[in-house]
Amino acid sequence: MILLWLLIVILVVSSFYVAPFIVTYLGQALGWYLRRKSRDRRTQLLSRIRTEEEDIRRGRRETASVEEDGWETVESHATGSAANGGKASREWEGIVGFFHPFCNAGGGGERVLWAAIRATQKRWPKAVCVVYTGDHDIDKAGILERVEQRFNIYLHPPTVIFLYLSTRHYILSSTYPHVTLLGQSLGSLIVAYDAFSLLAPDIFIDTMGYAFALAFSKFLFPSTPTGAYVHYPTISTDMLGSLSDGGQGLNAGTGGGWKGRAKKRYWHLFARIYSWVGGSVDIVMTNSSWTQAHIRSLWGPARAKRSKFSNAQVVFPPVAVEELEREIDAGAENERKRERVILYIAQFRPEKNHTLILKSFAELLSQQSSEEPPVKLALIGSVRNSEDATRVYDLRLLAHELKVKDSVSFICDASWPEILNWLRKSWIGVNGMWNEHFGIGIVEYQAAGLISVVHDSGGPKEDIVIDFDGGPTGFHATTASEFAAAFKKAFALSANETLTMRRRARTSAKRFTEEAFATRWISQMERLVELETPGSEAKS
């Protein structure tokens, strides 16, 4: 009997040591199976690409987008190569998988995706960029056309491949009424498996914030390099603090009572899991100093334990600064063409807080005298789905309730020329999101010469609307009353003060050009290419 119990103890103890090896082996075996399963598709895709490239070379399928972008004459932004003539050379021709299930959304995150692909194509013309998307309602031609219209970004069609996911609903917040963060994160594992079943890439990059998908990739394919471009940490210390009374954001003040205490414990537990999965990522990029600080705090300890010595690097998102400078005159002559319009460019999502801006606008109008020129508010944003459409409808109702509907314009899914027109004629650019991770629209305001009024938090406060060349580049606010007061100050500036601030902000915006993004992106991509060694399982 004693020997039996001793045997049981030995088996239990040994299982703690053996189990991790078994799990690791099973993960790699599954990864090997997925590579074998997608091998034929890989061969077919490469064959199709060669055919399309040959067609273009023969001149039968040249497109206006290729000609306009001067594709064949553009040099790479970064010309360095890996040591000893490694695979970071211009001849690298692997497959880069971009995990971006909502690639057709038309927001700032999508601008990063397309600019990253364009930079990758120019640096490695033979590389293939695969986008895993769930946008079944549009084909490749439609997506690329929208990219051109919305962002004025022209891609080389043959080496951009779209693989359509059938499981995207697993990462929708509406799928998880409760424990949403955990539900979406675990759901991303299902979607990632769907992606790898379609094609296992040589390099896997998440550009939407699904860290769990990256950890799953490492579990299946240990030698496949992974990269993360983090727009916003899934959870942060600021979020944890927002549950307390006086907090901000969508969950402000919800930490009271037993439900609140349970939510706090759940969020703290999730933060620990999130930190662990972040430790597996090879190369980490963030879009702002604010995001970088949070990611280093959350992921840093786990990355150090796994010998991931590379720190998260800030790669500011690309903004069409040069084009805006060409298209919009910020000189004294253009001042006469500007109207008293407050412009808000942001997707119609809850966290963008359009409600706050509408209320502050109503407060501003209530303080105006009849002698003052009228002020208008323009809300421009993309509508991704029926939930966004409902949100726009609710905002219209709110504008009616606030008695400002005749002074508010809603412009949904605007084309780039339309956006340029609004930037050209508006006076103020506003952003109302608490802890906005960066704020591409705000940089567009600055480059177009608008006076910025932004939320006093996150990336807009730390990176964009800062003092520059000895003076301010805009205003900060938190409450509706503060925003209304900031609007009033911006309109009250003298002609000379207004022009000086516009020019100062425009000069500051040069830090966020598309070229600056491409240079930083390629610098990080080269490290991923170097990690993709010739002996990698990706080639097996």
Coordinates of C-alpha atoms in Angstrom, one line a residue:
M1 CA 0.0 0.0 0.0
I2 CA 2.8 2.4 0.9
L3 CA 4.5 1.5 -2.4
L4 CA 1.3 2.3 -4.3
W5 CA 0.9 5.7 -2.7
L6 CA 4.6 6.4 -3.3
L7 CA 4.1 5.5 -7.0
I8 CA 1.1 7.8 -7.2
V9 CA 3.1 10.7 -5.7
I10 CA 5.9 10.1 -8.1
L11 CA 3.5 10.1 -11.1
V12 CA 1.8 13.3 -9.9
V13 CA 5.1 15.1 -9.3
S14 CA 6.6 13.9 -12.6
S15 CA 3.5 15.0 -14.5
F16 CA 4.2 18.6 -13.5
Y17 CA 7.6 18.3 -15.3
V18 CA 6.5 16.1 -18.2
A19 CA 3.2 17.8 -19.0
P20 CA 4.8 21.1 -20.4
F21 CA 6.9 19.0 -22.8
I22 CA 3.9 17.0 -24.0
V23 CA 1.9 20.2 -24.6
T24 CA 4.8 21.8 -26.4
Y25 CA 5.2 18.7 -28.6
L26 CA 1.5 18.6 -29.4
G27 CA 1.5 22.3 -30.3
Q28 CA 4.4 21.8 -32.7
A29 CA 2.8 18.7 -34.2
L30 CA -0.4 20.7 -34.9
G31 CA 1.7 23.5 -36.4
W32 CA 3.4 20.9 -38.7
Y33 CA 0.0 19.6 -39.8
L34 CA -1.3 23.2 -40.6
R35 CA 1.8 23.8 -42.7
R36 CA 1.3 20.6 -44.6
K37 CA -2.4 21.4 -45.0
S38 CA -1.7 24.9 -46.5
R39 CA 1.2 23.8 -48.7
D40 CA -0.8 23.5 -51.9
R41 CA -2.5 26.9 -51.4
R42 CA 1.0 28.4 -50.9
T43 CA 2.1 26.9 -54.2
Q44 CA -1.0 28.1 -56.0
L45 CA -0.7 31.6 -54.7
L46 CA 3.0 31.9 -55.7
S47 CA 2.2 30.6 -59.1
R48 CA -0.7 33.1 -59.6
I49 CA 1.6 36.0 -58.4
R50 CA 4.2 35.0 -61.0
T51 CA 1.6 35.0 -63.7
E52 CA 0.2 38.5 -62.7
E53 CA 3.8 39.9 -62.5
E54 CA 4.5 38.6 -65.9
D55 CA 1.3 40.2 -67.3
I56 CA 2.3 43.5 -65.8
R57 CA 5.8 43.3 -67.2
R58 CA 4.4 42.6 -70.7
G59 CA 2.2 45.7 -70.3
R60 CA -1.1 43.9 -70.6
R61 CA -2.3 44.7 -67.1
E62 CA -0.6 48.0 -66.2
T63 CA -2.9 50.0 -64.0
A64 CA -3.2 53.7 -63.3
S65 CA -2.3 53.0 -59.6
V66 CA 1.1 51.6 -60.6
E67 CA 1.8 54.5 -62.9
E68 CA 0.7 57.2 -60.4
D69 CA 2.8 55.8 -57.6
G70 CA 5.9 55.5 -59.8
W71 CA 6.2 52.0 -58.5
E72 CA 9.2 50.9 -60.5
T73 CA 11.3 54.0 -59.7
V74 CA 10.7 54.2 -55.9
E75 CA 13.7 53.4 -53.8
S76 CA 13.4 51.6 -50.5
H77 CA 13.3 53.8 -47.4
A78 CA 15.9 51.7 -45.6
T79 CA 18.8 50.3 -47.6
G80 CA 20.6 48.3 -44.9
S81 CA 20.9 44.5 -45.0
A82 CA 21.4 41.7 -42.6
A83 CA 24.9 40.8 -41.5
N84 CA 26.8 38.5 -43.9
G85 CA 24.4 39.1 -46.7
G86 CA 21.5 37.6 -44.8
K87 CA 17.8 37.4 -45.7
A88 CA 17.1 41.0 -44.9
S89 CA 18.5 41.7 -48.4
R90 CA 16.4 43.1 -51.1
E91 CA 15.9 39.6 -52.5
W92 CA 14.0 38.1 -49.6
E93 CA 10.8 36.6 -50.9
G94 CA 9.0 35.1 -48.0
I95 CA 5.3 35.5 -47.0
V96 CA 4.4 38.1 -44.4
G97 CA 1.0 37.4 -42.8
F98 CA -0.8 40.5 -41.5
F99 CA -3.5 39.6 -39.0
H100 CA -6.1 42.3 -39.5
P101 CA -9.7 40.8 -39.5
F102 CA -11.3 44.3 -40.2
C103 CA -9.0 45.5 -42.9
N104 CA -11.7 47.4 -44.7
A105 CA -12.8 49.5 -41.7
G106 CA -11.2 52.7 -43.1
G107 CA -9.8 54.0 -39.8
G108 CA -6.3 55.0 -38.6
G109 CA -5.4 51.4 -37.8
E110 CA -6.1 50.5 -41.4
R111 CA -3.9 53.4 -42.7
V112 CA -1.1 51.8 -40.7
L113 CA -1.7 48.4 -42.2
W114 CA -1.7 49.7 -45.8
A115 CA 1.3 52.0 -45.3
A116 CA 3.2 49.0 -43.7
I117 CA 2.4 46.8 -46.7
R118 CA 3.4 49.5 -49.1
A119 CA 6.7 50.0 -47.3
T120 CA 7.3 46.2 -47.2
Q121 CA 6.6 45.9 -50.9
K122 CA 9.0 48.6 -51.8
R123 CA 11.8 47.2 -49.5
W124 CA 11.3 43.6 -50.6
P125 CA 9.6 43.6 -54.0
K126 CA 9.5 39.8 -54.1
A127 CA 7.9 39.4 -50.7
V128 CA 4.2 38.4 -50.5
C129 CA 1.9 40.3 -48.1
V130 CA -1.1 38.2 -47.0
V131 CA -3.9 39.9 -45.2
Y132 CA -6.2 37.7 -43.1
T133 CA -9.6 39.4 -43.2
G134 CA -13.2 38.7 -42.4
D135 CA -14.6 41.3 -44.9
H136 CA -16.4 38.8 -47.2
D137 CA -18.6 41.5 -48.7
I138 CA -15.8 42.9 -50.8
D139 CA -13.2 41.5 -53.2
K140 CA -9.5 42.3 -53.6
A141 CA -10.1 45.0 -56.3
G142 CA -12.8 46.7 -54.1
I143 CA -10.5 46.8 -51.1
L144 CA -7.6 48.2 -53.0
E145 CA -9.8 50.8 -54.6
R146 CA -11.1 51.9 -51.2
V147 CA -7.5 52.1 -49.9
E148 CA -6.7 54.4 -52.8
Q149 CA -9.8 56.6 -52.3
R150 CA -9.7 56.7 -48.5
F151 CA -5.9 56.9 -47.9
N152 CA -4.4 57.8 -51.2
I153 CA -2.1 54.7 -50.8
Y154 CA -1.3 52.7 -54.0
L155 CA -0.3 49.1 -53.5
H156 CA 1.3 46.7 -56.0
P157 CA -1.7 44.3 -56.5
P158 CA 0.0 41.0 -57.5
T159 CA 1.9 40.7 -54.2
V160 CA -1.1 41.6 -51.9
I161 CA -3.2 38.5 -51.1
F162 CA -6.5 38.5 -49.1
L163 CA -7.4 35.3 -47.3
Y164 CA -11.0 35.3 -46.0
L165 CA -11.7 34.2 -42.5
S166 CA -15.0 32.4 -41.6
T167 CA -14.7 32.8 -37.8
R168 CA -14.5 36.6 -37.4
H169 CA -17.6 36.7 -35.2
Y170 CA -15.6 35.1 -32.4
I171 CA -13.8 38.4 -31.9
L172 CA -16.9 40.7 -32.0
S173 CA -17.6 42.3 -28.7
S174 CA -21.3 41.6 -29.3
T175 CA -20.6 37.9 -29.1
Y176 CA -19.6 38.2 -25.4
P177 CA -22.1 40.3 -23.3
H178 CA -20.0 39.4 -20.3
V179 CA -16.2 38.9 -19.7
T180 CA -15.8 40.6 -23.1
L181 CA -12.0 41.1 -22.9
L182 CA -11.3 37.5 -22.1
G183 CA -14.0 36.3 -24.6
Q184 CA -12.5 38.3 -27.5
S185 CA -9.0 37.3 -26.6
L186 CA -9.8 33.6 -26.5
G187 CA -11.9 34.1 -29.6
S188 CA -8.8 35.4 -31.4
L189 CA -7.3 32.0 -30.9
I190 CA -10.1 30.4 -33.0
V191 CA -9.7 33.1 -35.7
A192 CA -5.9 32.7 -35.7
Y193 CA -6.3 28.9 -36.2
D194 CA -8.7 29.7 -39.1
A195 CA -5.9 32.0 -40.5
F196 CA -3.2 29.3 -40.2
S197 CA -5.5 26.7 -41.7
L198 CA -5.7 28.9 -44.8
L199 CA -1.9 29.6 -45.0
A200 CA 1.0 29.4 -42.5
P201 CA 3.2 32.5 -43.1
D202 CA 7.0 32.9 -42.8
I203 CA 6.5 36.0 -40.6
F204 CA 3.3 36.7 -38.6
I205 CA 2.4 40.3 -37.7
D206 CA -0.7 41.4 -35.7
T207 CA -1.7 45.0 -36.5
M208 CA -5.0 45.1 -34.6
G209 CA -4.1 44.2 -31.0
Y210 CA -4.7 40.5 -30.7
A211 CA -1.7 39.5 -28.6
F212 CA -3.2 36.1 -27.9
A213 CA -3.0 35.3 -31.6
L214 CA 0.7 36.0 -31.6
A215 CA 1.3 33.7 -28.6
F216 CA -0.7 31.0 -30.4
S217 CA 1.5 31.4 -33.4
K218 CA 4.6 30.9 -31.2
F219 CA 2.9 27.8 -29.7
L220 CA 2.4 26.3 -33.2
F221 CA 5.4 27.6 -35.0
P222 CA 8.2 28.4 -32.5
S223 CA 10.7 29.5 -35.2
T224 CA 8.3 31.7 -37.1
P225 CA 9.1 35.4 -36.1
T226 CA 6.2 37.4 -34.7
G227 CA 5.7 41.1 -34.6
A228 CA 3.1 43.3 -33.0
Y229 CA 2.1 46.8 -33.9
V230 CA 0.1 47.9 -30.8
H231 CA -2.3 50.8 -31.2
Y232 CA -3.8 50.4 -27.7
P233 CA -3.1 47.9 -24.9
T234 CA -6.1 45.6 -24.4
I235 CA -5.9 46.5 -20.7
S236 CA -3.9 49.1 -18.9
T237 CA -3.3 50.6 -15.5
D238 CA -5.4 53.5 -16.5
M239 CA -8.3 51.2 -17.2
L240 CA -7.9 49.5 -13.9
G241 CA -8.0 52.9 -12.2
S242 CA -11.0 54.1 -14.2
L243 CA -13.3 51.7 -12.2
S244 CA -12.9 53.9 -9.1
D245 CA -15.1 56.9 -8.4
G246 CA -14.0 59.9 -10.5
G247 CA -12.5 57.7 -13.2
Q248 CA -12.9 58.3 -16.9
G249 CA -13.8 56.2 -19.9
L250 CA -16.6 53.8 -20.7
N251 CA -16.3 52.0 -17.4
A252 CA -15.9 55.1 -15.2
G253 CA -17.0 54.5 -11.6
T254 CA -18.2 50.9 -12.0
G255 CA -15.9 49.4 -9.4
G256 CA -18.4 49.7 -6.5
G257 CA -20.4 46.8 -5.0
W258 CA -19.8 43.1 -5.3
K259 CA -20.1 43.3 -9.1
G260 CA -17.5 46.1 -9.2
R261 CA -15.1 44.2 -6.9
A262 CA -15.5 41.1 -9.1
K263 CA -14.8 43.1 -12.2
K264 CA -11.6 44.5 -10.6
R265 CA -10.4 41.0 -9.8
Y266 CA -11.3 39.8 -13.3
W267 CA -9.4 42.7 -14.9
H268 CA -6.3 42.2 -12.7
L269 CA -6.3 38.5 -13.6
F270 CA -6.7 39.3 -17.3
A271 CA -3.8 41.8 -17.0
R272 CA -1.6 39.0 -15.7
I273 CA -2.5 36.7 -18.6
Y274 CA -2.1 39.6 -21.1
S275 CA 1.4 40.3 -19.7
W276 CA 2.3 36.6 -20.1
V277 CA 1.2 36.3 -23.8
G278 CA 3.0 39.6 -24.6
G279 CA 6.2 38.1 -23.5
S280 CA 6.3 35.8 -26.5
V281 CA 6.4 38.4 -29.2
D282 CA 9.7 38.9 -31.0
I283 CA 9.4 42.5 -32.2
V284 CA 7.0 45.0 -30.6
M285 CA 6.1 48.4 -32.1
T286 CA 3.8 50.9 -30.5
N287 CA 2.1 53.9 -32.0
S288 CA 2.8 56.5 -29.3
S289 CA 4.8 57.2 -26.1
W290 CA 1.7 56.6 -24.0
T291 CA 1.2 53.1 -25.5
Q292 CA 4.9 52.3 -25.2
A293 CA 5.0 53.1 -21.5
H294 CA 2.0 50.8 -20.8
I295 CA 3.2 48.0 -23.0
R296 CA 6.7 48.1 -21.4
S297 CA 5.0 48.1 -18.0
L298 CA 2.7 45.1 -18.8
W299 CA 4.9 43.0 -21.1
G300 CA 8.4 44.0 -19.9
P301 CA 8.8 41.5 -17.0
A302 CA 7.5 38.5 -19.1
R303 CA 9.7 39.5 -22.1
A304 CA 12.8 39.7 -19.8
K305 CA 12.1 36.2 -18.5
R306 CA 11.9 34.8 -22.0
S307 CA 15.1 36.7 -23.1
K308 CA 13.2 39.0 -25.4
F309 CA 15.7 41.8 -25.1
S310 CA 14.2 44.1 -27.7
N311 CA 12.2 46.9 -26.0
A312 CA 9.0 48.1 -27.5
Q313 CA 9.8 50.8 -30.1
V314 CA 7.6 53.8 -30.9
V315 CA 6.7 53.8 -34.6
F316 CA 4.4 56.8 -35.1
P317 CA 1.5 56.1 -37.5
P318 CA 1.8 57.5 -41.0
V319 CA 0.0 60.7 -41.8
A320 CA -0.3 62.3 -45.2
V321 CA 1.5 65.4 -44.0
E322 CA 3.3 66.1 -47.3
E323 CA 0.1 65.8 -49.3
L324 CA -1.8 68.0 -46.9
E325 CA 1.0 70.6 -47.2
R326 CA 0.7 70.4 -51.0
E327 CA -3.1 70.5 -51.1
I328 CA -3.8 73.1 -48.4
D329 CA -2.3 76.6 -48.1
A330 CA -1.8 77.6 -44.5
G331 CA -0.8 81.2 -45.4
A332 CA -2.5 84.5 -44.7
E333 CA -4.4 84.3 -48.0
N334 CA -6.2 81.1 -47.0
E335 CA -7.5 82.6 -43.8
R336 CA -10.2 84.4 -45.7
K337 CA -11.4 81.0 -47.1
R338 CA -11.7 79.3 -43.7
E339 CA -15.1 79.0 -42.1
R340 CA -16.0 78.8 -38.4
V341 CA -16.3 75.1 -38.6
I342 CA -15.3 72.6 -35.8
L343 CA -14.2 69.4 -37.4
Y344 CA -14.1 66.0 -35.8
I345 CA -12.6 63.1 -37.8
A346 CA -13.1 59.8 -36.0
Q347 CA -14.8 56.4 -36.5
F348 CA -18.2 56.3 -35.0
R349 CA -17.2 54.1 -32.0
P350 CA -18.3 54.6 -28.4
E351 CA -14.8 55.4 -27.1
K352 CA -14.5 58.3 -29.5
N353 CA -17.0 60.1 -27.3
H354 CA -18.9 62.1 -30.0
T355 CA -21.5 62.7 -27.2
L356 CA -19.1 64.9 -25.3
I357 CA -18.3 66.9 -28.4
L358 CA -22.0 67.5 -29.2
K359 CA -22.7 68.6 -25.7
S360 CA -19.7 71.0 -25.6
F361 CA -20.8 72.3 -29.0
A362 CA -24.3 73.0 -27.7
E363 CA -22.8 74.8 -24.7
L364 CA -20.7 76.9 -27.0
L365 CA -23.7 77.9 -29.0
S366 CA -25.7 78.7 -25.9
Q367 CA -23.0 81.2 -24.9
Q368 CA -22.9 83.0 -28.3
S369 CA -24.4 86.4 -28.9
S370 CA -26.6 87.1 -31.9
E371 CA -23.8 89.4 -33.3
E372 CA -21.2 86.6 -33.5
P373 CA -20.7 84.7 -36.7
P374 CA -22.4 81.2 -36.7
V375 CA -20.4 78.1 -35.9
K376 CA -20.8 74.7 -37.4
L377 CA -19.8 71.2 -36.3
A378 CA -18.8 68.5 -38.8
L379 CA -18.5 64.9 -37.7
I380 CA -16.6 62.7 -40.2
G381 CA -16.2 59.0 -39.7
S382 CA -16.4 55.5 -41.2
V383 CA -19.4 53.3 -40.4
R384 CA -18.2 49.7 -40.1
N385 CA -21.4 47.9 -39.3
S386 CA -25.0 48.1 -38.2
E387 CA -23.9 49.0 -34.7
D388 CA -22.0 52.1 -36.0
A389 CA -25.0 53.0 -38.1
T390 CA -27.3 52.9 -35.0
R391 CA -24.7 55.0 -33.1
V392 CA -24.9 57.7 -35.8
Y393 CA -28.7 57.6 -35.6
D394 CA -28.5 58.1 -31.8
L395 CA -26.1 61.0 -32.2
R396 CA -28.5 62.6 -34.7
L397 CA -31.2 62.3 -32.1
L398 CA -29.0 63.8 -29.5
A399 CA -28.2 66.8 -31.8
H400 CA -32.0 67.2 -32.1
E401 CA -32.5 67.1 -28.4
L402 CA -29.7 69.6 -27.8
K403 CA -31.3 71.9 -30.5
V404 CA -28.2 72.0 -32.6
K405 CA -29.1 69.7 -35.4
D406 CA -29.2 72.5 -38.0
S407 CA -25.6 73.3 -37.1
V408 CA -24.2 69.8 -37.2
S409 CA -23.2 67.8 -40.3
F410 CA -22.7 64.0 -40.3
I411 CA -20.4 62.8 -43.1
C412 CA -20.1 59.0 -43.2
D413 CA -17.5 57.0 -45.1
A414 CA -16.1 60.2 -46.7
S415 CA -13.6 59.8 -49.5
W416 CA -10.1 61.4 -49.2
P417 CA -11.0 64.3 -51.5
E418 CA -14.0 65.1 -49.3
I419 CA -11.9 65.0 -46.2
L420 CA -9.4 67.3 -47.8
N421 CA -12.1 69.8 -48.6
W422 CA -13.3 69.8 -45.0
L423 CA -9.7 70.2 -43.7
R424 CA -9.2 73.1 -46.1
K425 CA -12.2 75.1 -44.9
S426 CA -12.4 74.3 -41.2
W427 CA -11.1 76.4 -38.4
I428 CA -10.8 74.0 -35.4
G429 CA -10.0 70.3 -35.3
V430 CA -11.3 68.4 -32.2
N431 CA -10.8 65.0 -30.5
G432 CA -12.8 63.9 -27.5
M433 CA -11.5 60.4 -26.7
W434 CA -10.1 59.8 -23.3
N435 CA -6.6 58.2 -23.5
E436 CA -6.6 58.2 -27.3
H437 CA -3.6 56.0 -28.2
F438 CA -2.3 58.4 -30.8
G439 CA -4.7 60.4 -33.0
I440 CA -3.9 60.4 -36.8
G441 CA -6.8 62.8 -37.3
I442 CA -5.2 65.3 -35.0
V443 CA -1.9 65.3 -37.0
E444 CA -4.0 65.8 -40.1
Y445 CA -5.6 68.8 -38.4
Q446 CA -2.1 70.2 -37.7
A447 CA -0.8 69.5 -41.2
A448 CA -3.9 71.2 -42.6
G449 CA -3.4 74.3 -40.4
L450 CA -6.3 73.8 -38.1
I451 CA -6.3 74.8 -34.4
S452 CA -6.5 71.6 -32.4
V453 CA -8.6 71.1 -29.3
V454 CA -8.0 67.7 -27.8
H455 CA -8.7 65.6 -24.7
D456 CA -6.1 66.2 -22.0
S457 CA -4.8 62.6 -22.0
G458 CA -3.0 59.9 -24.0
G459 CA -1.1 60.3 -27.2
P460 CA -2.6 63.7 -28.2
K461 CA -1.4 65.2 -24.9
E462 CA 2.1 63.5 -24.8
D463 CA 3.1 63.4 -28.5
I464 CA 1.0 65.6 -30.7
V465 CA -0.5 68.8 -29.2
I466 CA 2.6 69.8 -27.3
D467 CA 4.6 73.0 -27.1
F468 CA 6.8 73.4 -30.1
D469 CA 9.3 76.1 -31.1
G470 CA 8.6 77.9 -27.9
G471 CA 4.8 78.0 -28.1
P472 CA 1.6 76.0 -28.0
T473 CA 0.2 74.0 -30.9
G474 CA -3.4 73.8 -29.6
F475 CA -5.6 73.4 -26.6
H476 CA -6.4 70.6 -24.1
A477 CA -9.7 70.0 -22.3
T478 CA -11.5 67.3 -20.4
T479 CA -15.1 68.2 -19.7
A480 CA -17.8 69.6 -22.0
S481 CA -17.4 73.0 -20.4
E482 CA -13.7 73.0 -20.8
F483 CA -14.1 72.0 -24.5
A484 CA -16.6 74.8 -25.0
A485 CA -14.2 77.3 -23.4
A486 CA -11.3 76.0 -25.5
F487 CA -13.4 76.5 -28.7
K488 CA -14.1 80.0 -27.6
K489 CA -10.4 80.7 -27.0
A490 CA -9.5 79.4 -30.4
F491 CA -12.0 81.5 -32.2
A492 CA -11.0 84.6 -30.1
L493 CA -7.3 84.5 -31.1
S494 CA -6.2 87.5 -33.1
A495 CA -5.4 87.0 -36.8
N496 CA -1.7 87.0 -36.1
E497 CA -1.9 84.6 -33.1
T498 CA -4.1 82.3 -35.2
L499 CA -1.7 82.2 -38.1
T500 CA 1.3 81.7 -35.9
M501 CA -0.3 78.8 -34.1
R502 CA -1.4 77.2 -37.4
R503 CA 2.2 77.4 -38.8
R504 CA 3.8 76.2 -35.6
A505 CA 1.4 73.2 -35.5
R506 CA 2.1 72.5 -39.2
T507 CA 5.8 72.4 -38.6
S508 CA 5.4 70.1 -35.6
A509 CA 3.4 67.7 -37.8
K510 CA 6.4 67.0 -39.9
R511 CA 7.5 64.5 -37.2
F512 CA 4.7 62.1 -38.4
T513 CA 5.2 61.9 -42.2
E514 CA 4.6 58.7 -44.2
E515 CA 8.3 58.6 -45.0
A516 CA 9.2 58.7 -41.3
F517 CA 6.8 55.8 -40.6
A518 CA 8.2 53.7 -43.5
T519 CA 11.8 54.2 -42.3
R520 CA 11.0 53.1 -38.8
W521 CA 8.7 50.2 -40.0
I522 CA 11.4 48.8 -42.3
S523 CA 14.0 49.0 -39.5
Q524 CA 11.8 46.7 -37.4
M525 CA 10.8 44.5 -40.4
E526 CA 14.5 43.9 -41.2
R527 CA 14.9 42.4 -37.7
L528 CA 12.0 40.1 -38.3
V529 CA 13.4 39.0 -41.7
E530 CA 16.8 38.3 -40.0
L531 CA 15.0 36.0 -37.5
E532 CA 13.4 34.1 -40.4
T533 CA 16.4 31.9 -40.9
P534 CA 17.1 29.6 -43.9
G535 CA 16.6 26.5 -41.7
S536 CA 13.2 27.7 -40.4
E537 CA 10.3 25.3 -40.4
A538 CA 8.5 27.9 -42.6
K539 CA 10.3 26.4 -45.5
S540 CA 9.7 22.8 -44.6

